[in-house]
């Protein structure tokens, strides 16, 4: 490299480096002054700067994470897990290749102008806003160690999950793990990335002695992904269970003839994902593995109840329930019904509207980042999950949260009597509590809690339950390729397919002739929907604010009376008003508006004409 070129490179560095003679670190980075005098306490709930990096692919292309002792500098105490230094080689000059560059030699190579290095700081919004002097200290240390590098002094803002994933990936590189990954592990990660990118909730691997296939549940529908040789599919499952599962989450080695469970945690460019692995033998000589995807610490835009799919009447009731300073709000549904997503957005809305309140969450695991809340993950040893101590970690976390001066609490799920009693106790002591429960209707919440050992007299206490909801997710038709019901019927007639004649009759019974023009069926797929005919999922719900009369029915265990009282809230003059109406009726409304396919309504709920027998 010539002297002129070196001078030009150094000039370029100085042009972008903020640490020139006119700008001091202290001038650029200043912590807010300590408050003085009464009434000037800094607001602890002030919003931090929103992250610009929500997934790994948002990061600049980089070669290394510079850690202390490995090409980097010491990150100040207190922010080690929330700050990261990354670097990229822009160019190299000499008789060597890029592969010959070692991170330990970087300082000398940069000083000798053998390597042109670009460096970034990546921190969380909290660190940037609350620890500016510590960030400035890092910048000063980096400038001292790499005076000729192109140093971006303005940090990039990322989530804590992204920074954790960066360190994990760097450890894999340093330890040589990436080079030693087996073909089966690579195949699994390929599946995982595809599933995460495409909104897949579950991966199914089905193996028999003669064939194997992979299915993926996307937008609520199970679709074929690819076929595999049985030996290959078995090898993938074995590698996942034996070599990729978290320590403590498995009890033995892979055995296709046993029921087995595990947890797999993978950092991908798109974000971090936990997989819940469950396998079971299938007659005569096969097995199935189901992997449920749980994105970890996902940053997503806030969605209102309407955005999620709730009707205006639902939204009004849910907002009233969530606005109460005490009492329980319980969201029920089956696995994969979107309960956690609704709970996340509901609590996030409360946190935004009440910045002066302390909101604590207890979750297993923390699936979504909930703004302006303190989220506590619960990790249970798999060996305890079936024993008497299975609830202890979760119960201990709830007890600790109750002692930590909360205004409101989110309990990820009521799983058993202990967690139910603690959630009730928190509500009885004046805290707002939001949680989820597995149940088949809003009234089924009482049955479920009763089976867990909670007395109806307790649940009937006025003020204990602020609101109840039940929901299911329905596929949303692609606006670009969906086909009208009339066109679909004509196509079926041309195919001489009489098996759908009963279905056609049921649609016509439920939807007036004048409104059939608004009913649509799943189309063939297009570019916009990636060939699926579906673009997402929408909530179909039923919501209840218990009245005194309803609570009296609960006290006496009269579920029939309970539902009758709720059904009396219907507004028969307005079929779009979902007050007192079931999630099934909500799905029918979306069907009549061309949002959902009638076949999906029957698949998710019941035959369409059952709407005439809901009160029988």
Short mmCIF file of N, CA and C in Angstrom, two decimals, residues 477-568:
data_model
loop_
_atom_site.label_atom_id
_atom_site.label_comp_id
_atom_site.label_asym_id
_atom_site.label_seq_id
_atom_site.Cartn_x
_atom_site.Cartn_y
_atom_site.Cartn_z
N UNK A 477 -58.25 -15.09 4.06
CA UNK A 477 -58.11 -15.33 2.62
C UNK A 477 -57.29 -14.23 1.96
N UNK A 478 -56.50 -14.63 0.98
CA UNK A 478 -55.70 -13.67 0.20
C UNK A 478 -56.63 -12.84 -0.68
N UNK A 479 -56.53 -11.53 -0.55
CA UNK A 479 -57.38 -10.63 -1.32
C UNK A 479 -57.09 -10.70 -2.82
N UNK A 480 -55.90 -11.15 -3.18
CA UNK A 480 -55.48 -11.13 -4.58
C UNK A 480 -55.93 -12.35 -5.38
N UNK A 481 -56.16 -13.48 -4.67
CA UNK A 481 -56.48 -14.68 -5.44
C UNK A 481 -57.71 -15.45 -4.94
N UNK A 482 -58.38 -14.95 -3.90
CA UNK A 482 -59.56 -15.65 -3.42
C UNK A 482 -60.63 -15.65 -4.51
N UNK A 483 -61.47 -16.68 -4.51
CA UNK A 483 -62.50 -16.79 -5.55
C UNK A 483 -63.88 -16.74 -4.90
N UNK A 484 -64.84 -16.21 -5.66
CA UNK A 484 -66.18 -16.05 -5.10
C UNK A 484 -66.83 -17.41 -4.89
N UNK A 485 -67.78 -17.45 -3.98
CA UNK A 485 -68.51 -18.69 -3.70
C UNK A 485 -69.23 -19.17 -4.95
N UNK A 486 -69.83 -18.24 -5.70
CA UNK A 486 -70.55 -18.62 -6.92
C UNK A 486 -69.60 -19.27 -7.93
N UNK A 487 -68.40 -18.68 -8.09
CA UNK A 487 -67.43 -19.25 -9.02
C UNK A 487 -67.00 -20.64 -8.55
N UNK A 488 -66.79 -20.79 -7.27
CA UNK A 488 -66.37 -22.08 -6.72
C UNK A 488 -67.45 -23.14 -6.96
N UNK A 489 -68.71 -22.77 -6.76
CA UNK A 489 -69.81 -23.71 -6.98
C UNK A 489 -69.85 -24.14 -8.44
N UNK A 490 -69.66 -23.17 -9.35
CA UNK A 490 -69.66 -23.49 -10.78
C UNK A 490 -68.53 -24.45 -11.12
N UNK A 491 -67.36 -24.21 -10.54
CA UNK A 491 -66.22 -25.10 -10.81
C UNK A 491 -66.47 -26.50 -10.27
N UNK A 492 -67.11 -26.58 -9.09
CA UNK A 492 -67.44 -27.89 -8.55
C UNK A 492 -68.43 -28.63 -9.45
N UNK A 493 -69.40 -27.90 -10.02
CA UNK A 493 -70.38 -28.52 -10.92
C UNK A 493 -69.70 -29.05 -12.17
N UNK A 494 -68.74 -28.26 -12.67
CA UNK A 494 -68.01 -28.71 -13.86
C UNK A 494 -67.21 -29.97 -13.58
N UNK A 495 -66.77 -30.12 -12.34
CA UNK A 495 -65.97 -31.30 -11.97
C UNK A 495 -66.86 -32.48 -11.59
N UNK A 496 -68.18 -32.25 -11.61
CA UNK A 496 -69.15 -33.29 -11.24
C UNK A 496 -68.76 -33.92 -9.90
N UNK A 497 -68.62 -33.05 -8.91
CA UNK A 497 -68.20 -33.48 -7.58
C UNK A 497 -69.36 -33.32 -6.61
N UNK A 498 -70.22 -34.31 -6.46
CA UNK A 498 -71.42 -34.16 -5.65
C UNK A 498 -71.17 -34.19 -4.15
N UNK A 499 -69.96 -34.52 -3.73
CA UNK A 499 -69.72 -34.67 -2.29
C UNK A 499 -69.85 -33.35 -1.55
N UNK A 500 -69.77 -32.22 -2.27
CA UNK A 500 -69.86 -30.93 -1.61
C UNK A 500 -71.27 -30.34 -1.69
N UNK A 501 -72.23 -31.10 -2.16
CA UNK A 501 -73.59 -30.57 -2.30
C UNK A 501 -74.17 -30.21 -0.93
N UNK A 502 -73.90 -31.02 0.07
CA UNK A 502 -74.39 -30.71 1.41
C UNK A 502 -73.77 -29.45 1.96
N UNK A 503 -72.48 -29.25 1.70
CA UNK A 503 -71.80 -28.04 2.15
C UNK A 503 -72.41 -26.81 1.48
N UNK A 504 -72.64 -26.88 0.17
CA UNK A 504 -73.24 -25.75 -0.55
C UNK A 504 -74.61 -25.42 0.04
N UNK A 505 -75.40 -26.42 0.34
CA UNK A 505 -76.73 -26.19 0.93
C UNK A 505 -76.61 -25.50 2.28
N UNK A 506 -75.60 -25.89 3.06
CA UNK A 506 -75.45 -25.28 4.40
C UNK A 506 -75.06 -23.82 4.29
N UNK A 507 -74.18 -23.50 3.34
CA UNK A 507 -73.81 -22.09 3.14
C UNK A 507 -75.05 -21.28 2.78
N UNK A 508 -75.87 -21.80 1.89
CA UNK A 508 -77.05 -21.07 1.44
C UNK A 508 -78.10 -20.96 2.54
N UNK A 509 -78.14 -21.89 3.46
CA UNK A 509 -79.06 -21.78 4.58
C UNK A 509 -78.65 -20.67 5.54
N UNK A 510 -77.34 -20.51 5.71
CA UNK A 510 -76.82 -19.57 6.69
C UNK A 510 -76.72 -18.16 6.14
N UNK A 511 -76.43 -18.03 4.84
CA UNK A 511 -76.21 -16.72 4.23
C UNK A 511 -77.37 -16.40 3.29
N UNK A 512 -78.04 -15.26 3.48
CA UNK A 512 -79.12 -14.88 2.56
C UNK A 512 -78.59 -14.77 1.13
N UNK A 513 -79.45 -15.05 0.16
CA UNK A 513 -79.04 -15.03 -1.25
C UNK A 513 -78.38 -13.72 -1.63
N UNK A 514 -78.92 -12.60 -1.12
CA UNK A 514 -78.39 -11.29 -1.49
C UNK A 514 -76.97 -11.08 -0.98
N UNK A 515 -76.60 -11.83 0.07
CA UNK A 515 -75.28 -11.64 0.65
C UNK A 515 -74.25 -12.67 0.19
N UNK A 516 -74.68 -13.66 -0.61
CA UNK A 516 -73.74 -14.69 -1.06
C UNK A 516 -72.61 -14.12 -1.91
N UNK A 517 -72.87 -12.97 -2.52
CA UNK A 517 -71.85 -12.35 -3.37
C UNK A 517 -70.62 -11.96 -2.55
N UNK A 518 -70.78 -11.83 -1.22
CA UNK A 518 -69.66 -11.44 -0.36
C UNK A 518 -68.89 -12.64 0.19
N UNK A 519 -69.37 -13.84 -0.08
CA UNK A 519 -68.71 -15.04 0.45
C UNK A 519 -67.64 -15.51 -0.54
N UNK A 520 -66.47 -15.82 0.00
CA UNK A 520 -65.33 -16.23 -0.85
C UNK A 520 -64.72 -17.53 -0.34
N UNK A 521 -64.05 -18.20 -1.26
CA UNK A 521 -63.35 -19.45 -0.96
C UNK A 521 -61.85 -19.27 -1.22
N UNK A 522 -61.06 -20.20 -0.70
CA UNK A 522 -59.61 -20.14 -0.89
C UNK A 522 -59.25 -20.26 -2.37
N UNK A 523 -58.40 -19.36 -2.83
CA UNK A 523 -57.99 -19.37 -4.23
C UNK A 523 -56.80 -20.28 -4.47
N UNK A 524 -56.28 -20.26 -5.69
CA UNK A 524 -55.19 -21.18 -6.06
C UNK A 524 -53.82 -20.77 -5.51
N UNK A 525 -53.73 -19.56 -4.98
CA UNK A 525 -52.44 -19.07 -4.51
C UNK A 525 -51.80 -18.15 -5.53
N UNK A 526 -51.00 -17.21 -5.05
CA UNK A 526 -50.35 -16.24 -5.94
C UNK A 526 -49.06 -15.77 -5.29
N UNK A 527 -48.41 -14.82 -5.93
CA UNK A 527 -47.13 -14.33 -5.41
C UNK A 527 -47.31 -13.65 -4.06
N UNK A 528 -48.41 -12.91 -3.91
CA UNK A 528 -48.62 -12.16 -2.68
C UNK A 528 -48.76 -13.07 -1.45
N UNK A 529 -49.37 -14.24 -1.65
CA UNK A 529 -49.59 -15.16 -0.52
C UNK A 529 -48.63 -16.34 -0.56
N UNK A 530 -47.60 -16.27 -1.41
CA UNK A 530 -46.60 -17.33 -1.55
C UNK A 530 -47.24 -18.67 -1.90
N UNK A 531 -48.30 -18.58 -2.70
CA UNK A 531 -48.93 -19.78 -3.22
C UNK A 531 -49.83 -20.52 -2.25
N UNK A 532 -50.15 -19.91 -1.10
CA UNK A 532 -50.95 -20.61 -0.08
C UNK A 532 -52.43 -20.25 -0.14
N UNK A 533 -52.77 -19.11 -0.73
CA UNK A 533 -54.15 -18.63 -0.69
C UNK A 533 -54.52 -17.97 0.62
N UNK A 534 -53.59 -17.93 1.57
CA UNK A 534 -53.82 -17.38 2.91
C UNK A 534 -52.75 -16.35 3.23
N UNK A 535 -53.15 -15.27 3.88
CA UNK A 535 -52.18 -14.21 4.20
C UNK A 535 -51.97 -14.00 5.69
N UNK A 536 -52.66 -14.74 6.51
CA UNK A 536 -52.49 -14.56 7.95
C UNK A 536 -53.62 -15.24 8.70
N UNK A 537 -53.79 -14.83 9.96
CA UNK A 537 -54.86 -15.37 10.78
C UNK A 537 -55.56 -14.24 11.53
N UNK A 538 -56.82 -14.45 11.84
CA UNK A 538 -57.60 -13.45 12.56
C UNK A 538 -58.31 -14.12 13.73
N UNK A 539 -58.50 -13.37 14.78
CA UNK A 539 -59.15 -13.89 15.98
C UNK A 539 -60.67 -13.93 15.80
N UNK A 540 -61.28 -15.02 16.20
CA UNK A 540 -62.73 -15.10 16.37
C UNK A 540 -62.95 -15.34 17.86
N UNK A 541 -63.72 -14.47 18.51
CA UNK A 541 -63.74 -14.46 19.96
C UNK A 541 -65.14 -14.34 20.55
N UNK A 542 -65.21 -14.58 21.84
CA UNK A 542 -66.37 -14.27 22.65
C UNK A 542 -65.86 -13.68 23.96
N UNK A 543 -66.50 -12.60 24.42
CA UNK A 543 -65.99 -11.85 25.57
C UNK A 543 -67.13 -11.62 26.56
N UNK A 544 -66.81 -11.71 27.84
CA UNK A 544 -67.81 -11.58 28.89
C UNK A 544 -67.28 -10.69 30.02
N UNK A 545 -68.13 -9.76 30.47
CA UNK A 545 -67.90 -9.04 31.71
C UNK A 545 -68.93 -9.57 32.70
N UNK A 546 -68.54 -10.37 33.66
CA UNK A 546 -69.52 -11.02 34.54
C UNK A 546 -70.39 -10.03 35.31
N UNK A 547 -71.68 -10.27 35.31
CA UNK A 547 -72.63 -9.48 36.09
C UNK A 547 -72.89 -10.19 37.42
N UNK A 548 -73.57 -9.51 38.34
CA UNK A 548 -73.89 -10.14 39.62
C UNK A 548 -74.75 -11.38 39.43
N UNK A 549 -75.70 -11.30 38.48
CA UNK A 549 -76.56 -12.45 38.21
C UNK A 549 -75.73 -13.63 37.70
N UNK A 550 -74.75 -13.35 36.83
CA UNK A 550 -73.87 -14.42 36.33
C UNK A 550 -73.06 -15.02 37.47
N UNK A 551 -72.55 -14.17 38.36
CA UNK A 551 -71.75 -14.68 39.47
C UNK A 551 -72.60 -15.55 40.39
N UNK A 552 -73.87 -15.21 40.54
CA UNK A 552 -74.76 -16.04 41.35
C UNK A 552 -74.92 -17.42 40.72
N UNK A 553 -75.03 -17.46 39.38
CA UNK A 553 -75.10 -18.75 38.69
C UNK A 553 -73.81 -19.54 38.88
N UNK A 554 -72.66 -18.84 38.86
CA UNK A 554 -71.38 -19.50 39.10
C UNK A 554 -71.36 -20.10 40.49
N UNK A 555 -71.81 -19.34 41.48
CA UNK A 555 -71.80 -19.80 42.86
C UNK A 555 -72.59 -21.10 43.01
N UNK A 556 -73.69 -21.22 42.26
CA UNK A 556 -74.53 -22.40 42.34
C UNK A 556 -74.15 -23.47 41.31
N UNK A 557 -73.08 -23.20 40.56
CA UNK A 557 -72.61 -24.19 39.58
C UNK A 557 -73.57 -24.40 38.43
N UNK A 558 -74.38 -23.40 38.12
CA UNK A 558 -75.39 -23.52 37.07
C UNK A 558 -74.84 -22.91 35.77
N UNK A 559 -74.13 -23.72 35.00
CA UNK A 559 -73.50 -23.24 33.77
C UNK A 559 -74.55 -22.90 32.72
N UNK A 560 -75.66 -23.66 32.66
CA UNK A 560 -76.73 -23.39 31.70
C UNK A 560 -77.31 -21.99 31.94
N UNK A 561 -77.61 -21.69 33.19
CA UNK A 561 -78.14 -20.36 33.53
C UNK A 561 -77.11 -19.28 33.22
N UNK A 562 -75.86 -19.58 33.50
CA UNK A 562 -74.78 -18.63 33.24
C UNK A 562 -74.75 -18.22 31.77
N UNK A 563 -74.82 -19.20 30.89
CA UNK A 563 -74.77 -18.90 29.45
C UNK A 563 -76.07 -18.24 28.99
N UNK A 564 -77.20 -18.59 29.57
CA UNK A 564 -78.45 -17.94 29.19
C UNK A 564 -78.40 -16.45 29.50
N UNK A 565 -77.89 -16.12 30.66
CA UNK A 565 -77.77 -14.71 31.04
C UNK A 565 -76.88 -13.95 30.06
N UNK A 566 -75.81 -14.60 29.64
CA UNK A 566 -74.91 -13.96 28.68
C UNK A 566 -75.58 -13.81 27.32
N UNK A 567 -76.29 -14.82 26.87
CA UNK A 567 -76.93 -14.79 25.54
C UNK A 567 -78.03 -13.73 25.48
N UNK A 568 -78.58 -13.36 26.63
CA UNK A 568 -79.60 -12.32 26.65
C UNK A 568 -79.04 -10.95 26.28
#
